[in-house]
CSV table of C-alpha atoms in Angstrom, one decimal:
chain,number,residue,atom,x,y,z
A,1,MET,CA,73.0,112.1,120.3
A,2,LEU,CA,71.4,113.1,116.6
A,3,ALA,CA,70.5,110.2,114.2
A,4,ILE,CA,73.6,111.0,111.8
A,5,GLU,CA,75.8,110.9,114.7
A,6,ARG,CA,74.7,107.5,115.6
A,7,LYS,CA,74.7,106.3,112.0
A,8,ASN,CA,78.4,107.2,111.6
A,9,GLU,CA,79.2,105.4,115.0
A,10,ILE,CA,77.5,102.7,113.7
A,11,LEU,CA,79.3,102.7,110.4
A,12,GLY,CA,82.8,103.3,112.4
A,13,ARG,CA,81.9,100.0,114.7
A,14,LEU,CA,81.6,98.1,111.1
A,15,ARG,CA,84.5,99.2,110.1
A,16,ASN,CA,86.2,97.9,113.1
A,17,GLU,CA,84.3,94.8,113.4
A,18,LYS,CA,83.4,93.9,110.4
A,19,ARG,CA,79.7,93.0,111.7
A,20,VAL,CA,77.2,94.7,114.0
A,21,LEU,CA,73.6,93.0,115.9
A,22,VAL,CA,70.5,95.1,115.8
A,23,SER,CA,69.8,94.0,119.8
A,24,GLU,CA,73.5,95.4,121.0
A,25,LEU,CA,73.0,98.4,118.9
A,26,ALA,CA,69.7,99.0,120.6
A,27,GLU,CA,70.7,98.5,124.2
A,28,TYR,CA,74.0,100.8,123.7
A,29,TYR,CA,72.1,103.6,122.2
A,30,ASN,CA,69.1,103.2,124.3
A,31,VAL,CA,66.6,103.2,121.1
A,32,THR,CA,64.0,100.7,119.5
A,33,GLU,CA,65.7,98.1,117.4
A,34,GLU,CA,63.2,99.5,114.9
A,35,THR,CA,65.4,102.5,114.8
A,36,ILE,CA,68.8,100.6,114.5
A,37,ARG,CA,67.4,98.9,111.5
A,38,ARG,CA,66.4,102.2,109.9
A,39,ASP,CA,69.8,103.0,110.4
A,40,LEU,CA,71.3,99.9,108.9
A,41,ASP,CA,68.8,100.3,105.9
A,42,LYS,CA,70.3,103.7,105.0
A,43,LEU,CA,74.0,102.3,105.4
A,44,GLU,CA,73.0,99.5,103.1
A,45,LYS,CA,71.1,101.9,100.5
A,46,GLU,CA,74.8,103.9,100.8
A,47,GLY,CA,76.8,100.7,99.9
A,48,TYR,CA,78.6,100.8,103.4
A,49,ALA,CA,76.7,97.6,105.0
A,50,THR,CA,75.1,94.8,104.2
A,51,LYS,CA,72.1,93.7,105.9
A,52,THR,CA,71.8,90.1,107.8
A,53,TYR,CA,69.3,88.2,110.0
A,54,GLY,CA,69.9,90.5,113.4
A,55,GLY,CA,72.3,92.6,111.9
A,56,ALA,CA,74.7,93.5,109.3
A,57,ILE,CA,78.0,93.1,107.8
A,58,LEU,CA,80.6,95.5,106.5
A,59,GLY,CA,79.6,96.4,102.9
A,60,ASN,CA,82.3,96.7,100.2
A,61,SER,CA,83.7,100.1,101.0
A,62,THR,CA,86.0,100.4,98.1
A,63,LYS,CA,83.0,101.4,96.3
A,64,THR,CA,81.8,104.1,98.4
A,65,ASP,CA,83.5,107.7,99.7
A,66,LEU,CA,83.4,107.3,103.5
A,67,SER,CA,82.9,110.7,105.3
A,68,TYR,CA,85.8,112.6,106.6
A,69,ALA,CA,84.7,111.6,110.1
A,70,VAL,CA,84.3,108.1,109.8
A,71,ARG,CA,87.5,107.6,108.0
A,72,ASN,CA,89.4,109.7,110.4
A,73,LYS,CA,88.1,106.9,113.3
A,74,ALA,CA,89.1,103.8,111.4
A,75,ASN,CA,92.2,101.8,111.6
A,76,VAL,CA,94.0,104.3,114.2
A,77,GLU,CA,96.5,102.3,115.4
A,78,ALA,CA,97.3,101.5,111.9
A,79,LYS,CA,97.5,105.3,110.7
A,80,LYS,CA,99.9,106.0,113.8
A,81,VAL,CA,102.1,103.1,112.6
A,82,ILE,CA,102.5,104.6,109.3
A,83,ALA,CA,102.7,108.3,110.0
A,84,ASN,CA,106.0,107.4,112.1
A,85,LEU,CA,107.5,105.5,109.3
A,86,VAL,CA,106.8,108.5,106.8
A,87,THR,CA,108.1,111.0,109.0
A,88,ASP,CA,111.7,109.7,108.2
A,89,LEU,CA,111.1,110.2,104.5
A,90,ILE,CA,110.7,114.0,104.7
A,91,GLU,CA,113.1,116.2,105.0
A,92,ASP,CA,113.3,119.8,105.9
A,93,GLY,CA,112.9,122.1,102.9
A,94,ASP,CA,111.1,119.4,101.1
A,95,HIS,CA,107.7,120.6,99.0
A,96,LEU,CA,105.0,118.4,99.0
A,97,MET,CA,101.5,118.0,97.4
A,98,ILE,CA,99.2,115.8,100.2
A,99,ASP,CA,95.9,113.9,99.7
A,100,HIS,CA,92.8,114.5,101.4
A,101,SER,CA,92.6,111.1,102.9
A,102,SER,CA,92.9,110.4,106.6
A,103,THR,CA,95.9,108.3,106.5
A,104,CYS,CA,97.9,111.4,105.2
A,105,TYR,CA,96.5,113.4,107.6
A,106,PHE,CA,97.9,111.5,110.9
A,107,SER,CA,101.2,111.5,108.9
A,108,VAL,CA,101.3,115.1,108.1
A,109,LYS,CA,100.5,115.5,112.0
A,110,LYS,CA,103.5,114.2,113.1
A,111,LEU,CA,105.7,116.3,111.0
A,112,LYS,CA,104.8,119.2,112.5
A,113,GLU,CA,108.7,119.3,113.9
A,114,LYS,CA,109.9,119.6,110.4
A,115,LYS,CA,111.1,122.9,109.2
A,116,ASN,CA,110.5,125.2,105.8
A,117,LEU,CA,108.1,122.8,104.5
A,118,THR,CA,105.8,124.0,101.4
A,119,VAL,CA,102.7,121.8,101.5
A,120,ILE,CA,100.1,121.6,98.5
A,121,THR,CA,97.0,119.7,99.4
A,122,ASN,CA,93.2,119.7,98.7
A,123,SER,CA,92.3,118.9,101.8
A,124,VAL,CA,90.3,121.5,103.9
A,125,GLU,CA,91.3,119.7,107.5
A,126,LEU,CA,94.8,119.1,106.8
A,127,ALA,CA,95.0,122.8,105.3
A,128,SER,CA,93.1,124.2,108.7
A,129,GLU,CA,95.6,121.7,111.1
A,130,ILE,CA,99.0,123.1,109.5
A,131,CYS,CA,98.3,126.6,108.5
A,132,SER,CA,99.7,128.1,111.6
A,133,ILE,CA,103.0,126.4,111.8
A,134,GLU,CA,105.8,128.3,111.6
A,135,SER,CA,108.1,128.5,108.6
A,136,TRP,CA,105.6,126.4,106.6
A,137,ASN,CA,103.9,127.5,103.4
A,138,VAL,CA,100.6,126.3,102.4
A,139,TYR,CA,98.9,126.1,99.2
A,140,MET,CA,95.5,124.8,98.2
A,141,PRO,CA,94.4,124.3,94.7
A,142,GLY,CA,90.9,125.6,93.4
A,143,GLY,CA,87.9,123.4,92.8
A,144,GLN,CA,84.5,122.3,94.4
A,145,LEU,CA,84.4,121.4,97.7
A,146,ARG,CA,82.7,118.4,98.4
A,147,PRO,CA,81.6,118.2,102.1
A,148,GLU,CA,81.4,114.3,102.5
A,149,SER,CA,85.4,114.2,102.2
A,150,MET,CA,85.8,117.8,103.4
A,151,ALA,CA,88.4,118.3,100.0
A,152,LEU,CA,88.5,120.3,97.0
A,153,SER,CA,88.3,118.5,93.7
A,154,GLY,CA,87.1,118.7,89.9
A,155,PRO,CA,88.8,120.1,86.9
A,156,ALA,CA,89.7,123.4,88.6
A,157,SER,CA,91.8,121.3,91.1
A,158,TYR,CA,94.0,119.3,88.9
A,159,GLU,CA,94.6,122.0,86.5
A,160,ILE,CA,96.3,123.9,89.0
A,161,LEU,CA,98.0,120.9,90.4
A,162,HIS,CA,99.5,120.0,87.1
A,163,THR,CA,101.6,123.1,87.2
A,164,TYR,CA,103.4,122.5,89.7
A,165,HIS,CA,106.5,120.3,90.6
A,166,VAL,CA,107.3,119.0,93.8
A,167,ASP,CA,109.7,116.4,95.8
A,168,LYS,CA,106.9,113.9,97.1
A,169,THR,CA,103.4,113.5,97.1
A,170,LEU,CA,101.7,111.4,99.8
A,171,PHE,CA,98.6,109.7,98.7
A,172,SER,CA,96.5,107.2,99.7
A,173,CYS,CA,93.7,105.1,97.9
A,174,LYS,CA,90.9,102.6,98.1
A,175,GLY,CA,92.3,99.6,96.6
A,176,ILE,CA,95.5,98.2,95.5
A,177,ASP,CA,96.0,95.2,92.9
A,178,MET,CA,98.6,93.9,91.0
A,179,GLU,CA,96.6,94.0,87.7
A,180,ALA,CA,94.2,96.4,88.5
A,181,ALA,CA,96.9,98.9,90.0
A,182,ILE,CA,96.2,101.6,92.4
A,183,THR,CA,92.4,102.7,92.5
A,184,ASP,CA,89.7,105.1,94.1
A,185,SER,CA,85.9,105.0,94.7
A,186,ASN,CA,85.5,108.5,93.4
A,187,ASP,CA,86.7,109.6,89.8
A,188,LEU,CA,87.2,113.3,90.5
A,189,HIS,CA,89.4,112.7,93.6
A,190,ALA,CA,91.6,110.0,91.2
A,191,GLU,CA,92.2,112.8,89.2
A,192,VAL,CA,93.5,114.6,91.7
A,193,LYS,CA,95.5,112.1,93.1
A,194,HIS,CA,96.8,111.2,89.7
A,195,ALA,CA,97.7,115.0,89.1
A,196,MET,CA,99.7,114.7,92.3
A,197,VAL,CA,101.4,111.4,91.5
A,198,ARG,CA,102.6,113.1,88.4
A,199,ALA,CA,104.0,116.1,89.8
A,200,ALA,CA,106.3,114.4,92.5
A,201,LYS,CA,110.0,113.4,92.1
A,202,GLN,CA,108.9,110.5,94.7
A,203,PRO,CA,105.2,109.5,95.1
A,204,ILE,CA,105.0,107.9,98.5
A,205,LEU,CA,101.5,105.5,98.8
A,206,VAL,CA,100.7,105.1,102.4
A,207,VAL,CA,97.9,102.4,102.9
A,208,ASP,CA,97.2,100.0,105.5
A,209,GLY,CA,97.0,96.0,104.8
A,210,SER,CA,93.1,96.1,104.5
A,211,LYS,CA,93.8,97.7,100.9
A,212,PHE,CA,95.7,94.9,99.5
A,213,ASP,CA,93.8,92.9,96.7
A,214,LYS,CA,91.1,95.2,96.5
A,215,VAL,CA,89.8,97.1,93.4
A,216,SER,CA,88.0,100.2,93.4
A,217,PHE,CA,85.8,102.0,91.0
A,218,VAL,CA,88.3,104.1,89.1
A,219,SER,CA,92.4,103.8,88.4
A,220,ILE,CA,94.5,106.5,90.2
A,221,ALA,CA,97.7,105.2,88.4
A,222,LYS,CA,99.2,101.9,86.8
A,223,LEU,CA,102.0,100.4,89.2
A,224,LYS,CA,104.4,100.2,86.4
A,225,GLU,CA,103.7,103.8,85.4
A,226,ILE,CA,104.9,105.4,88.8
A,227,SER,CA,107.5,102.9,90.0
A,228,LYS,CA,109.8,104.4,87.6
A,229,ALA,CA,109.3,107.4,89.6
A,230,GLY,CA,110.7,105.7,92.7
A,231,LEU,CA,107.2,104.8,94.3
A,232,LYS,CA,107.5,104.1,98.0
A,233,VAL,CA,104.7,102.0,99.8
A,234,ILE,CA,104.3,102.9,103.5
A,235,ILE,CA,102.0,99.7,104.8
A,236,ASP,CA,101.0,98.5,108.1
A,237,PHE,CA,99.1,95.3,107.9
A,238,VAL,CA,96.1,95.4,110.0
A,239,PRO,CA,94.0,92.2,110.9
């Protein structure tokens, strides 16, 4: 196993279990404890973990933009529940904007039986997943490709998105708080999500319960701003 693969797996464990032990990880991966400590050092420097005596606990992930590989393996059961709820809100023929979040990715995979959907997304992974679906039209904005998120962002992205008008936007976030509103860890991605929300007749926020009462780096939108547009919030509460 490559070091980067091991580090990503450890981060996945942190996301699911909230803490890890050096001794257990060293035994599981058949490497030295010093190797595991180096992995945890890197995760701590990146903001994903906080080292403790003999191990580490989950860092403040609301401040970091987790890789696509890690996000796609976190809270999978909650995302599947959310996906089932989303299918009831999407109708044949809808025009949609969909962000690059893993929760949206799970939701769209459940929509493949829908007919004549038009999807505008900044997610390379999502576009690749749905581009061959018969009767669907798939669009991507321009912009800079960010390898960690596998998504397009930047001024070119949101300037293009501002020119469209869609029925619904599916989007997620890093935190939702009654005062700070809906927030994300990356300012460029937040701009893209804001443009998607403004373009929709009905924005649909898809989040699991771990995002509530959390505040991340930058605002996507104020709750009052988008509740007037008929905001739907699809939630699955996870322990």
